[in-house]
Coordinates of C-alpha atoms and ligand atoms in Angstrom, one line a residue:
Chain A
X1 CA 0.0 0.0 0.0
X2 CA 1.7 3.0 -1.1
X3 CA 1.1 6.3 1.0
X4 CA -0.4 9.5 -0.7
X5 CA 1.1 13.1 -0.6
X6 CA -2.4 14.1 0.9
X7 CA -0.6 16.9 2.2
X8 CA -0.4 18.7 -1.3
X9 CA -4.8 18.4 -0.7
X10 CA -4.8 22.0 0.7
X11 CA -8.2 23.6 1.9
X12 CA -11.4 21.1 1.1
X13 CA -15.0 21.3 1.8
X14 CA -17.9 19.3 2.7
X15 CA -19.7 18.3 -0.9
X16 CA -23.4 18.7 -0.4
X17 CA -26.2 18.7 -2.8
X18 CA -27.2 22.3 -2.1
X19 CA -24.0 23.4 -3.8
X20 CA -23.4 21.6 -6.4
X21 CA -25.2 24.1 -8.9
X22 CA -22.9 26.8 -8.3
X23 CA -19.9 24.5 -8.2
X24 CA -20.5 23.4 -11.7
X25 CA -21.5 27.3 -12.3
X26 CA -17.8 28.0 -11.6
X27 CA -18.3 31.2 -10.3
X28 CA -14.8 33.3 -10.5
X29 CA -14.8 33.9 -7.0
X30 CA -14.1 29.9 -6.6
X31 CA -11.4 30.1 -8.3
X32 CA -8.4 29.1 -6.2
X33 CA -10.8 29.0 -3.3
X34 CA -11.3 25.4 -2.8
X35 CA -8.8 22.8 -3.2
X36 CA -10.6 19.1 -2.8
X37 CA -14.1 17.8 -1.9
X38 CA -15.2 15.3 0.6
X39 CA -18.4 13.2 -0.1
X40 CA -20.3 11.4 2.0
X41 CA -19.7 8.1 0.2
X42 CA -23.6 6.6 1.5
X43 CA -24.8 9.5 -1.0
X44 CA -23.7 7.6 -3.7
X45 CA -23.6 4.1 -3.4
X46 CA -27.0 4.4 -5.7
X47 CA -26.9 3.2 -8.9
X48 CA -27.9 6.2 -11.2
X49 CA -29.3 9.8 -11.2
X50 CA -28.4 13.0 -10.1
X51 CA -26.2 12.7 -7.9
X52 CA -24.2 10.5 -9.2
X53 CA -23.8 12.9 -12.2
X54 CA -23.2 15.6 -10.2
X55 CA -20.4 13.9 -8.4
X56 CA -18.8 12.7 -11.4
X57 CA -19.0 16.1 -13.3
X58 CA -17.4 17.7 -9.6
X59 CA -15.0 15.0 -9.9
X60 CA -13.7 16.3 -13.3
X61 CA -12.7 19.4 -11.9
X62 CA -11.1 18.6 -8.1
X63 CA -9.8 16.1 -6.2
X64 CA -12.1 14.0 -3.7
X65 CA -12.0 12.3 -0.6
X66 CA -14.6 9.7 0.6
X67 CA -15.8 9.9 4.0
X68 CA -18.2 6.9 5.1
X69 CA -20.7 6.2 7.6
X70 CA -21.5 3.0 7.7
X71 CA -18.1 1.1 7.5
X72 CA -18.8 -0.1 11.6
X73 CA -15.6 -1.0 12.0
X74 CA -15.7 -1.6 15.8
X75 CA -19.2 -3.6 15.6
X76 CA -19.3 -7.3 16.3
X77 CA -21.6 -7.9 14.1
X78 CA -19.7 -9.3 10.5
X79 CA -17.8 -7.0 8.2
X80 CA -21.1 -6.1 5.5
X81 CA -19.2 -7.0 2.6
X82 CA -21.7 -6.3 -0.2
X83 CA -20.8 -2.4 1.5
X84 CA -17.5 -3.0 1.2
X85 CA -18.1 -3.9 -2.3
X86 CA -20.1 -1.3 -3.4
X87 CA -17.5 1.5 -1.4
X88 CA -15.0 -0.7 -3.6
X89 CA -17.1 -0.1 -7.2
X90 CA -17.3 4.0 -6.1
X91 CA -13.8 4.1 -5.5
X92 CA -12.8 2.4 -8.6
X93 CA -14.9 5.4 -10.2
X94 CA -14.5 8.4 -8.4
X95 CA -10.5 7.2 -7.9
X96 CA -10.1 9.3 -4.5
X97 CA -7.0 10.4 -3.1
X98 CA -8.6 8.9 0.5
X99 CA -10.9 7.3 1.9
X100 CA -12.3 7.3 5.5
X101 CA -14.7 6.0 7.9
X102 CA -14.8 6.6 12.1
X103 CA -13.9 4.8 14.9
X104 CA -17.1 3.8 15.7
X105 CA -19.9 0.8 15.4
X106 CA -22.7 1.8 13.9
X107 CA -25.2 -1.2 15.2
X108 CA -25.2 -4.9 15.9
X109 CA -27.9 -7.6 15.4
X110 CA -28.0 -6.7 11.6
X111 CA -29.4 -3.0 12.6
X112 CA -27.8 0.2 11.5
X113 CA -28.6 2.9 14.4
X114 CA -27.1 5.6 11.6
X115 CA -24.8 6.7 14.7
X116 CA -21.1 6.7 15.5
X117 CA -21.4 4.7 18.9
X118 CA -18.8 4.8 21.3
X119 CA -16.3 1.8 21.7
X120 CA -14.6 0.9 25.3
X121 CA -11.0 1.4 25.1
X122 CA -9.9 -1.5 25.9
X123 CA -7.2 -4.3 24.6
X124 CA -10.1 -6.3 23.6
X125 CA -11.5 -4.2 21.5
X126 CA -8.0 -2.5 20.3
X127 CA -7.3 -5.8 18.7
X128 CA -10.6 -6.3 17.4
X129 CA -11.0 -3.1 15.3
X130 CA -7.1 -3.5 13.8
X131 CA -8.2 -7.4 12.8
X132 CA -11.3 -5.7 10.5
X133 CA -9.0 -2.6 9.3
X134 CA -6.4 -5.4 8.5
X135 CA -9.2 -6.9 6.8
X136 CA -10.6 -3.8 5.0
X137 CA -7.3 -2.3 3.6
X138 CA -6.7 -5.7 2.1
X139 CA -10.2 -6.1 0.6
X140 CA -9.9 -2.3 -0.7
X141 CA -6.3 -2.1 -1.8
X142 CA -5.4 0.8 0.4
X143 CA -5.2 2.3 3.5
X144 CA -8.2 4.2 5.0
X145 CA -8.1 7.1 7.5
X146 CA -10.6 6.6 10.6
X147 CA -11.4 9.6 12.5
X148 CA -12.1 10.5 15.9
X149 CA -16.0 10.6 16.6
X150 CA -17.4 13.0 19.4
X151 CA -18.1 10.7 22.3
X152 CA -20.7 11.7 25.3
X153 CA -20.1 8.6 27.4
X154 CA -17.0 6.5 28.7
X155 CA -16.6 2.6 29.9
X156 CA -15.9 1.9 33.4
X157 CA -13.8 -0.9 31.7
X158 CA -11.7 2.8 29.8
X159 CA -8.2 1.4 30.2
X160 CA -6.3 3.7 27.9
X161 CA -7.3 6.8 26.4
X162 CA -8.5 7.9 23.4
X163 CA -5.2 9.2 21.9
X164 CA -3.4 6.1 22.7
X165 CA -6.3 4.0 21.2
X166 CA -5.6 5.6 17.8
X167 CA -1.5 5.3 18.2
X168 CA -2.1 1.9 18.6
X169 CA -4.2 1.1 15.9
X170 CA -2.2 3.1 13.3
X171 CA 1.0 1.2 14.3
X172 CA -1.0 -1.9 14.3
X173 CA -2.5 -1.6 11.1
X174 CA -0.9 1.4 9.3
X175 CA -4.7 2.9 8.6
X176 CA -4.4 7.0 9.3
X177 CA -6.5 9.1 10.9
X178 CA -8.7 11.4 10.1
X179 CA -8.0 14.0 12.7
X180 CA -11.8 15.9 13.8
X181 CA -10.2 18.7 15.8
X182 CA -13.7 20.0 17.2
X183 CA -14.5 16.5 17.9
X184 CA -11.5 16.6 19.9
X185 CA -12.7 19.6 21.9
X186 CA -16.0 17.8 22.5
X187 CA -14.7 15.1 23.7
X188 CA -12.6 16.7 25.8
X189 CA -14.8 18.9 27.4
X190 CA -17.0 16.1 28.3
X191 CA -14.8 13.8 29.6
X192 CA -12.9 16.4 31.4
X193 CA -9.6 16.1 29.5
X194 CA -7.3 18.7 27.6
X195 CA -7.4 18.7 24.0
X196 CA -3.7 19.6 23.9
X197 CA -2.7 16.1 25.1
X198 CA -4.5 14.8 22.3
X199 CA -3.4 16.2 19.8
X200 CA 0.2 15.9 21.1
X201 CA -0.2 12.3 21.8
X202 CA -1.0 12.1 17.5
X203 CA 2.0 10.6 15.7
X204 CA 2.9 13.4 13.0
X205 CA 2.6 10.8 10.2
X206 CA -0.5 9.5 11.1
X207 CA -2.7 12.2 10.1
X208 CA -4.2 12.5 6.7
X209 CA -6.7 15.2 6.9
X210 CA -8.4 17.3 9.6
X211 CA -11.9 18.4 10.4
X212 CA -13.1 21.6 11.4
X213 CA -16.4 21.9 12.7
X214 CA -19.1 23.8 14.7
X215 CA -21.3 22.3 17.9
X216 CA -23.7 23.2 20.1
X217 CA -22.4 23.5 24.3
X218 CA -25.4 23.0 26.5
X219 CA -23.0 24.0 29.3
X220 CA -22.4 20.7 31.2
X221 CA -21.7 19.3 28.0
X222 CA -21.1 19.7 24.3
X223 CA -23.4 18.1 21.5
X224 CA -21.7 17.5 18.0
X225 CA -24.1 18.9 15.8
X226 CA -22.0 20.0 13.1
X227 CA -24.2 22.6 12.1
X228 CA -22.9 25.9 12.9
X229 CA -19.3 27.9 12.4
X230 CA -16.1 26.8 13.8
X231 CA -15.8 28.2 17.6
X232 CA -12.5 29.9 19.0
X233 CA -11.5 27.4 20.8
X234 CA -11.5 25.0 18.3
X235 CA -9.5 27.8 15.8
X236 CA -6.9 27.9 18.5
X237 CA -6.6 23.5 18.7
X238 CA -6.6 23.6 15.4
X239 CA -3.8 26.5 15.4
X240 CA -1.9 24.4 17.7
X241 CA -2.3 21.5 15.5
X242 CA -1.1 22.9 12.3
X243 CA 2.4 23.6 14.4
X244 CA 2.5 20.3 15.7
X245 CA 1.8 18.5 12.0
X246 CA 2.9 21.2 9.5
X247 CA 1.2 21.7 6.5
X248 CA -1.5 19.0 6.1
X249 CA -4.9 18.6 4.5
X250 CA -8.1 20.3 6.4
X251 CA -11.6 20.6 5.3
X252 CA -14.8 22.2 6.8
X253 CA -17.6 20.0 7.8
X254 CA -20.9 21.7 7.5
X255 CA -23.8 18.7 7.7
X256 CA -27.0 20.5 8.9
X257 CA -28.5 24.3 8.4
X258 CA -25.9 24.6 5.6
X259 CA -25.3 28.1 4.6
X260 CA -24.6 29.6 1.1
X261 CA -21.0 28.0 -0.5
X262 CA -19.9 31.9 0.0
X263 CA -20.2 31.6 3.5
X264 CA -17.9 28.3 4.1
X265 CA -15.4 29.6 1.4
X266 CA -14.9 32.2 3.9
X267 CA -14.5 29.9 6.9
X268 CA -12.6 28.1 4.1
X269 CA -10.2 30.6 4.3
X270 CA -10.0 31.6 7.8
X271 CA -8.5 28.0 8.3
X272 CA -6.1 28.8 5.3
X273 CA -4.5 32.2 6.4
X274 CA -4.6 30.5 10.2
X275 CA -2.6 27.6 9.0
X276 CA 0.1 29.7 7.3
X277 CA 0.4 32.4 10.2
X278 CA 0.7 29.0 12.5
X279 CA 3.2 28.0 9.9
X280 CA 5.5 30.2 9.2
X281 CA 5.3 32.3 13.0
X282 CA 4.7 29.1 15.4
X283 CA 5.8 31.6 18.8
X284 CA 4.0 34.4 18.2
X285 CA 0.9 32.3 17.6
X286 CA 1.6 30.4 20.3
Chain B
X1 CA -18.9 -7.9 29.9
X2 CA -17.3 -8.7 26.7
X3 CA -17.3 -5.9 23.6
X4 CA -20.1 -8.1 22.0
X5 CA -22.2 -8.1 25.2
X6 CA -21.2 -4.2 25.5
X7 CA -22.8 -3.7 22.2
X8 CA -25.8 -5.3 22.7
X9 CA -26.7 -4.4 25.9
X10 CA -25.6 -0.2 24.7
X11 CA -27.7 -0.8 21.6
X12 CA -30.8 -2.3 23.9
X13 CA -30.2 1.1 26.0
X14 CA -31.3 3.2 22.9
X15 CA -33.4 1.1 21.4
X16 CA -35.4 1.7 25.4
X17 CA -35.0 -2.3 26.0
X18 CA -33.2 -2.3 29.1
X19 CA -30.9 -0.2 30.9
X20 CA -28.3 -2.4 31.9
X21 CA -25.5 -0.5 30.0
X22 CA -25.5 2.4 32.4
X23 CA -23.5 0.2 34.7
X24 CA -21.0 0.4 32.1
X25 CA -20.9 3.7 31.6
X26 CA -19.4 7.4 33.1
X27 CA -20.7 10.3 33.0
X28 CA -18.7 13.7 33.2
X29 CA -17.8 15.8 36.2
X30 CA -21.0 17.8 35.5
X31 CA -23.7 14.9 34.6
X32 CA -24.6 11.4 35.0
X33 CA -23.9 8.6 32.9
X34 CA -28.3 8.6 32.6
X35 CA -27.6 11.9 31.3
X36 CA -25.1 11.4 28.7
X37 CA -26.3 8.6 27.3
X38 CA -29.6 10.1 26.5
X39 CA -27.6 12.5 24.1
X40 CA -27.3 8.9 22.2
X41 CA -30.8 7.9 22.7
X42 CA -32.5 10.7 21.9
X43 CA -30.2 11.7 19.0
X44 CA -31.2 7.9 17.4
X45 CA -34.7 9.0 17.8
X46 CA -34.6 11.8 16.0
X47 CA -32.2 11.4 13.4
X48 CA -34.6 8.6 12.3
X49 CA -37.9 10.3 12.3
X50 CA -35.9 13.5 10.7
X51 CA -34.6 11.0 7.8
X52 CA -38.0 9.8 7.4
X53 CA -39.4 13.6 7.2
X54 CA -37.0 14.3 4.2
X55 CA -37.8 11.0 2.0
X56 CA -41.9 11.2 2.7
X57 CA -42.0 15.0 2.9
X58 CA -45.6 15.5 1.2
X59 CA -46.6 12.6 3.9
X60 CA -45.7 14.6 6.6
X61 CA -47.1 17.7 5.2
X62 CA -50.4 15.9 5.3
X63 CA -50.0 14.4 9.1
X64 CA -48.7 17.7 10.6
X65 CA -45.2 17.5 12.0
X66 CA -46.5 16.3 15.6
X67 CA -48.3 13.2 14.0
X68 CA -45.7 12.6 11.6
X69 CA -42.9 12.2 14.2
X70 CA -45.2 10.3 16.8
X71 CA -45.6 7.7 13.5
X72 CA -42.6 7.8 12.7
X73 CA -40.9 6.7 16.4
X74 CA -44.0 4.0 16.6
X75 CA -42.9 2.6 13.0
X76 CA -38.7 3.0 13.7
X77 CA -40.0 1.0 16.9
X78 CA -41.4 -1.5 14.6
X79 CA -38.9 -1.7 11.4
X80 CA -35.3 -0.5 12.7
X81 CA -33.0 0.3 9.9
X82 CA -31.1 -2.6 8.7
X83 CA -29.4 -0.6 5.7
X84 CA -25.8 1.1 5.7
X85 CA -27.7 4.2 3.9
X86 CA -29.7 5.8 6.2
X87 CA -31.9 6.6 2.7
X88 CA -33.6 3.0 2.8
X89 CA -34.6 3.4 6.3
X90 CA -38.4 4.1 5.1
X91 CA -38.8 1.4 3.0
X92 CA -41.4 -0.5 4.7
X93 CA -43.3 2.5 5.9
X94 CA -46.2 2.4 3.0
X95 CA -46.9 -1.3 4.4
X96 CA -46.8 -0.2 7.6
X97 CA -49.1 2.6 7.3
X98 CA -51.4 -0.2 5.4
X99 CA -51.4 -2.7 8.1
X100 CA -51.5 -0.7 11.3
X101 CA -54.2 1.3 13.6
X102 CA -55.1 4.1 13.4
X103 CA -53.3 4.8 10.4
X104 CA -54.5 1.6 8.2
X105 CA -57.9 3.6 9.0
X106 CA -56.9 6.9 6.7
X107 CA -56.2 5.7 3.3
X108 CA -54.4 8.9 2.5
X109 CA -51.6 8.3 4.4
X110 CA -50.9 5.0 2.7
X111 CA -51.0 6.3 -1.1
X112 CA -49.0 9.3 -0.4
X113 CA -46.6 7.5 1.7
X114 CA -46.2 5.1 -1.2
X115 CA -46.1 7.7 -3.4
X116 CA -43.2 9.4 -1.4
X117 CA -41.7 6.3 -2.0
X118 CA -41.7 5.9 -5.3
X119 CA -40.1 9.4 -6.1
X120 CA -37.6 8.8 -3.8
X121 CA -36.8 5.3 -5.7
X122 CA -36.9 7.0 -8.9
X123 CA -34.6 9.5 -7.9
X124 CA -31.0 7.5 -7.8
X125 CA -32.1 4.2 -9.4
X126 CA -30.0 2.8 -12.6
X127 CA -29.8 5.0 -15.3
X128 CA -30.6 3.6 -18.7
X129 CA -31.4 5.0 -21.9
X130 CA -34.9 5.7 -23.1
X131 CA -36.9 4.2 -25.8
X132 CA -39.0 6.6 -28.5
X133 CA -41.7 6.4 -30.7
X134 CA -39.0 6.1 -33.1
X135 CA -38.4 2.2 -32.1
X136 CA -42.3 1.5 -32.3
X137 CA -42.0 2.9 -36.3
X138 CA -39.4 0.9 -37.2
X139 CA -41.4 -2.7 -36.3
X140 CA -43.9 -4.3 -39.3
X141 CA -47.1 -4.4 -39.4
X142 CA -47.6 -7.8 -38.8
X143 CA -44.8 -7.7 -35.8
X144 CA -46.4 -5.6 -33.7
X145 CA -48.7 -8.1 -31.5
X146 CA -45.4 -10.2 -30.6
X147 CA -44.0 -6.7 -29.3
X148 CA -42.4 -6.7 -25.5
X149 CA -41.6 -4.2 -23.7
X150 CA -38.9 -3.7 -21.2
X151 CA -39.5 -0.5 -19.2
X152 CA -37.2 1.7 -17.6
X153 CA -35.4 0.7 -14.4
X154 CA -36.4 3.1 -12.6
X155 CA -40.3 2.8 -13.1
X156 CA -42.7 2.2 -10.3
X157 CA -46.4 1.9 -10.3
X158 CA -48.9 1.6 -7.9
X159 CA -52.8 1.8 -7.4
X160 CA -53.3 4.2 -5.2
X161 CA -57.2 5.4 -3.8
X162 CA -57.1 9.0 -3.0
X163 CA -56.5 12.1 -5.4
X164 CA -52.6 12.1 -3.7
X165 CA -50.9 12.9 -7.3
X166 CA -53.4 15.9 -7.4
X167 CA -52.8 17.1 -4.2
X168 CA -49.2 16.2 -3.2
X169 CA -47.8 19.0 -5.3
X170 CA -50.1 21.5 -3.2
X171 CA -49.6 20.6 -0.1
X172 CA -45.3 20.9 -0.6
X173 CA -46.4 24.7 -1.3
X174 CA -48.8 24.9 1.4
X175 CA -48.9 22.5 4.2
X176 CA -52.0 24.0 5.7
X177 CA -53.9 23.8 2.7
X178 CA -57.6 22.2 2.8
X179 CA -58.1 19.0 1.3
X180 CA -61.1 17.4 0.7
X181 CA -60.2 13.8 2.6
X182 CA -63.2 12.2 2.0
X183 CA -62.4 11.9 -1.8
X184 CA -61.8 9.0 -3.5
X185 CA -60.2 7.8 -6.4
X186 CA -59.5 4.2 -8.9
X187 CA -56.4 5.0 -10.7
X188 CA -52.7 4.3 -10.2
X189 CA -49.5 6.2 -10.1
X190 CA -46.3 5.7 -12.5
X191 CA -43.4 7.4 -11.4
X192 CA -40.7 7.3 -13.2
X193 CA -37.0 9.5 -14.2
X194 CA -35.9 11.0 -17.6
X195 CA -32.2 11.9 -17.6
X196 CA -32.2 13.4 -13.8
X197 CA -35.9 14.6 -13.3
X198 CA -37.9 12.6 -12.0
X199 CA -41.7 12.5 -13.4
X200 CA -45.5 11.2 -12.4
X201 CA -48.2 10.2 -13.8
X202 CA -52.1 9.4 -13.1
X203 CA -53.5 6.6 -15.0
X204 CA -56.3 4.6 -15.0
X205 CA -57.0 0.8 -13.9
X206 CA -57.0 -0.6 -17.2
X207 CA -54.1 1.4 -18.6
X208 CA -52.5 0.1 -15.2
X209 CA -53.8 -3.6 -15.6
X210 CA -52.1 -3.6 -19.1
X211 CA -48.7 -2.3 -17.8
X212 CA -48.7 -4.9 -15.3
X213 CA -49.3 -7.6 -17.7
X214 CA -46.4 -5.9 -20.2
X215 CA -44.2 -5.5 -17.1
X216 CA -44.7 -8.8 -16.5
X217 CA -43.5 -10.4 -20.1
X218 CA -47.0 -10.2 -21.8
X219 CA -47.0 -9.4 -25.8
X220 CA -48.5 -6.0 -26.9
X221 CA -50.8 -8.8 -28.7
X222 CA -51.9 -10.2 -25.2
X223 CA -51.9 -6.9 -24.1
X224 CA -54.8 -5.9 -26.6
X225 CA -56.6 -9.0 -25.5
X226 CA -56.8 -7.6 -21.9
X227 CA -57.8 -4.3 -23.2
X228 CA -60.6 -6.0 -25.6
X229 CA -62.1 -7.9 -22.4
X230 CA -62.4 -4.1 -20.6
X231 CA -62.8 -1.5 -23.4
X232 CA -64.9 -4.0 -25.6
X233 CA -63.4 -5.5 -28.9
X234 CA -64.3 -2.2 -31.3
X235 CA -62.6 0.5 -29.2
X236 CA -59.3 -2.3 -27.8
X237 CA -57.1 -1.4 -30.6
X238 CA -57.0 2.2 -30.9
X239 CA -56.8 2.1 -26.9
X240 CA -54.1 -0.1 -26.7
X241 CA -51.8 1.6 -29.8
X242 CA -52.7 4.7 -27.3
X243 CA -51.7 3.4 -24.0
X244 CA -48.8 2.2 -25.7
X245 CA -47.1 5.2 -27.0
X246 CA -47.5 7.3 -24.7
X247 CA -45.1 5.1 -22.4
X248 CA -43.0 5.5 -25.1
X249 CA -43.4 9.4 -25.4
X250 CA -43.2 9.8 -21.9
X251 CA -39.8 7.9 -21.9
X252 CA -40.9 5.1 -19.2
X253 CA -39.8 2.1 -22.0
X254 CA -36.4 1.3 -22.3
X255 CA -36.3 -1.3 -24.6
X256 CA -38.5 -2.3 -27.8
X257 CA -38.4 -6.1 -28.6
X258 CA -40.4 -7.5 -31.6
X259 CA -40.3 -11.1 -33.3
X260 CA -38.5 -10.4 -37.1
X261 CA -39.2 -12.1 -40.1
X262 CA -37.2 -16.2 -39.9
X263 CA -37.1 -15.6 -35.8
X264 CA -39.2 -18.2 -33.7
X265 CA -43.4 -17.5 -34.7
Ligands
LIG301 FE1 -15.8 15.1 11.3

């Protein structure tokens, strides 16, 4: 499995079907403004129609990244290989310079609770999940990047964290991860750690992409909702990040009250000019 | 507890079949492990019946938003998803709507909910080219009873009782809009896509008995047959040749297949 220079990515966005008219418009001011798209692979996995059409014709013009759902990769239940095929089928089409999934399970019993469900962090379960990624990257002929889901809840059987989780199943497995830097806020803010030590405890060369989202803090704890602008905090993790990993590919994550394409190609480049001025003056931004 | 017992017994906990996974679980320094595992319970809740919402939008139009999600918990109770897209979810809905109180009661809710359905099938099914009335000029004279038909992979038809292709349209505009519900219909419902847009169309029993028998294998020649027994033998042909093409001019055919002169009588 060879690795990708998914640094060279840049600035991405979330694809979604509100936009893709005046993607394919190619208004001037888009010029230069976005660098890759990420599609929600379930979205496609159809076999004809719109939006297949419209992801192909997108396709033509940038780069893409796959982001799945429904992958379950910590579930008991069997790998779904007719999913695996049909992610397999898309790939061989939309030929995407990654593809990724979370570190979830998604149901058991042959039900799909559409959910990214907390696994315990145990050795049990460590070795579980890199036996089906071993599985997966050999099935798919590559390497896939899981990412960090915002978690509400811990095991009482916890018996390493979450950073260490994620070491261990990239040196396990050599899948990379798909670094969600709000989800890292969430998380820590509800299970009362600091997001620093995260993102410190993340292997430089583990990391293909990053998130950047919004959430919603109900003040004893924060929900995920991925529907609203990045928050300063997470602007400053992801600041911090940037120093830690250099230049590597990030993306904004809009996946509820989207806003005009205008709006995220601002937030778009708010990440951009962050990055470089992270880049190129770590102390002063530090 | 092992991760498979974990699992099941977290999945139970949403699913409101037990509550034994709390034992397993921490809260925060703020809140209770209750707490935060209701942000997973309730979240699964909603994220279905909002799902449902977007792929039967006209149906929920018609029940009101507070009956629509009260339906849709009681039928994700019933039917859990068992699908990686979250898109096939409502599949079984229409039958549900059919076979349960109170709603079996309201025949509305069934037709629209099927009719939901079928535009939401017809949206990403397999793409395939069309057939004209082009392919129906090219076959002789004498070919034209063996004629078969095979329609457009994305076609769907269904009988339906109530004016829903009528009024669907106006209650997307209007949700409060006043409809007569005591109004009945006999007609069914193709729904089918031409390049990406997706189109409808009322038609009547017999017009829907013949495209079941077509869809089915049956010659145009048995197909005029079925027509005669309905229509009576004077007015069959000229209804038939009708119903015909204008599957073919509304682009719901894909293929055109015919006997030819030296193939099989
Ligand atoms: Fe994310």
């Amino acid at each position: 499995m060879t690795p990708r220079a998914v640094s060279s990515l840049g600035f991405g966005l979330g694809l979604r079907p509100q936009h893709y008219p005046v993607i394919l418009d190619g208004a001037p001011e888009l010029a230069g403004a976005i660098d890759w798209f990420e599609i929600l692979s379930e979205n496609y996995l159809v076999d004809g129609g719109r939006p297949l059409a419209m992801l192909m014709a997108i396709r033509a013009r940038y780069p893409v990244v796959m982001h799945g759902v429904s992958l379950s990769i910590g579930s008991t239940d069997p790998l779904d290989m007719d999913y695996l095929a049909r992610l397999k089928g898309l790939a061989a089409r939309v030929e995407p310079a990654i593809i990724s999934d979370h570190l979830c399970w998604t149901g058991v019993a042959g039900i799909n609770m559409h959910d990214l469900l907390p696994l315990p962090l145990t050795e049990e379960a460590l070795a579980h999940v890199a036996a089906r990624i071993d599985r997966v990257q050999a099935f798919l002929g590559r390497e896939i990047a899981l990412e960090n889901a915002s978690t509400y809840v811990t095991f009482t059987q916890d018996s390493v964290p979450e950073w260490e989780f994620l070491r261990e199943l990239h040196r396990r497995t050599g899948c990379r991860l798909l670094l969600d830097i709000n989800n890292v806020h969430v998380s820590a803010f509800n299970h009362d750690f600091r997001a620093t030590d995260y993102v410190d405890a993340i292997p430089r060369e583990a990391v293909a992409y990053i998130h950047l989202a919004g959430h919603e803090h109900n003040g004893t704890y924060i929900i995920d909702t991925h529907d609203r602008p990045v928050v300063e905090d997470v602007w400053q993790l992801y600041a911090h990040a940037v120093r830690r990993f250099g230049p590597v590919a990030t993306m904004i994550e809009r996946d509820d009250r989207i806003p005009p394409l205008a709006d995220l190609v601002r937030e778009l480049a708010q990440a951009r000019s962050l990055a470089a001025s992270a880049l190129s003056r770590p102390a002063e931004v530090a | 507890m092992d991760l498979s017992r974990i699992e099941h017994t977290f999945q139970d906990g949403l699913l409101g079949r037990s509550q034994d996974i709390l034992r397993q679980l921490r809260g925060n320094a703020r809140e209770s492990a209750e707490t935060m595992f209701a942000v997973y319970r309730n979240a699964y809740w909603s994220r279905l019946a909002e799902a449902l919402g977007n792929d039967f939008p006209a149906l929920k139009a018609l029940m009101g938003d507070q009956a629509f999600d009260r339906m849709a918990r009681a039928y994700i109770a019933r039917h859990p998803s068992q699908h990686p897209s979250i898109r096939w979810a409502g599949r079984n809905l229409p039958a549900f709507l059919a076979a349960e109180a109170p709603y079996r009661d309201e025949p509305w809710f069934t037709d629209m909910a099927r009719f939901d359905w079928g535009l939401a099938f017809a949206f990403d099914a397999a793409a395939a080219p069309a057939a004209g009335l082009a392919n129906l000029a090219g076959v002789p004279p004498e070919f034209w009873g063996s004629i078969r038909l095979r329609f457009h992979p994305t076609l769907d038809a269904f009988p339906v009782s109530t004016p829903v292709d009528e009024a669907r349209p106006r209650l997307l505009e209007n949700a409060a809009i006043a409809l007569d519900r005591q109004a009945r219909c006999a007609r069914a419902i193709m729904v089918w896509r031409v390049e990406h847009d997706v189109r409808f169309r009322a038609i009547d029993p017999l017009e829907h008995a013949a495209l079941e028998a077509m869809q089915a294998g049956a010659t145009f020649g048995a197909m005029c047959e079925l027509v005669a027994r309905q229509a009576g033998l004077d007015a069959a042909p000229a209804r038939a040749a009708q119903i015909l093409q204008g599957w073919l001019e509304w682009g719901a055919v894909a293929i055109v297949e015919h006997d030819e002169l030296g193939s099989a009588a």
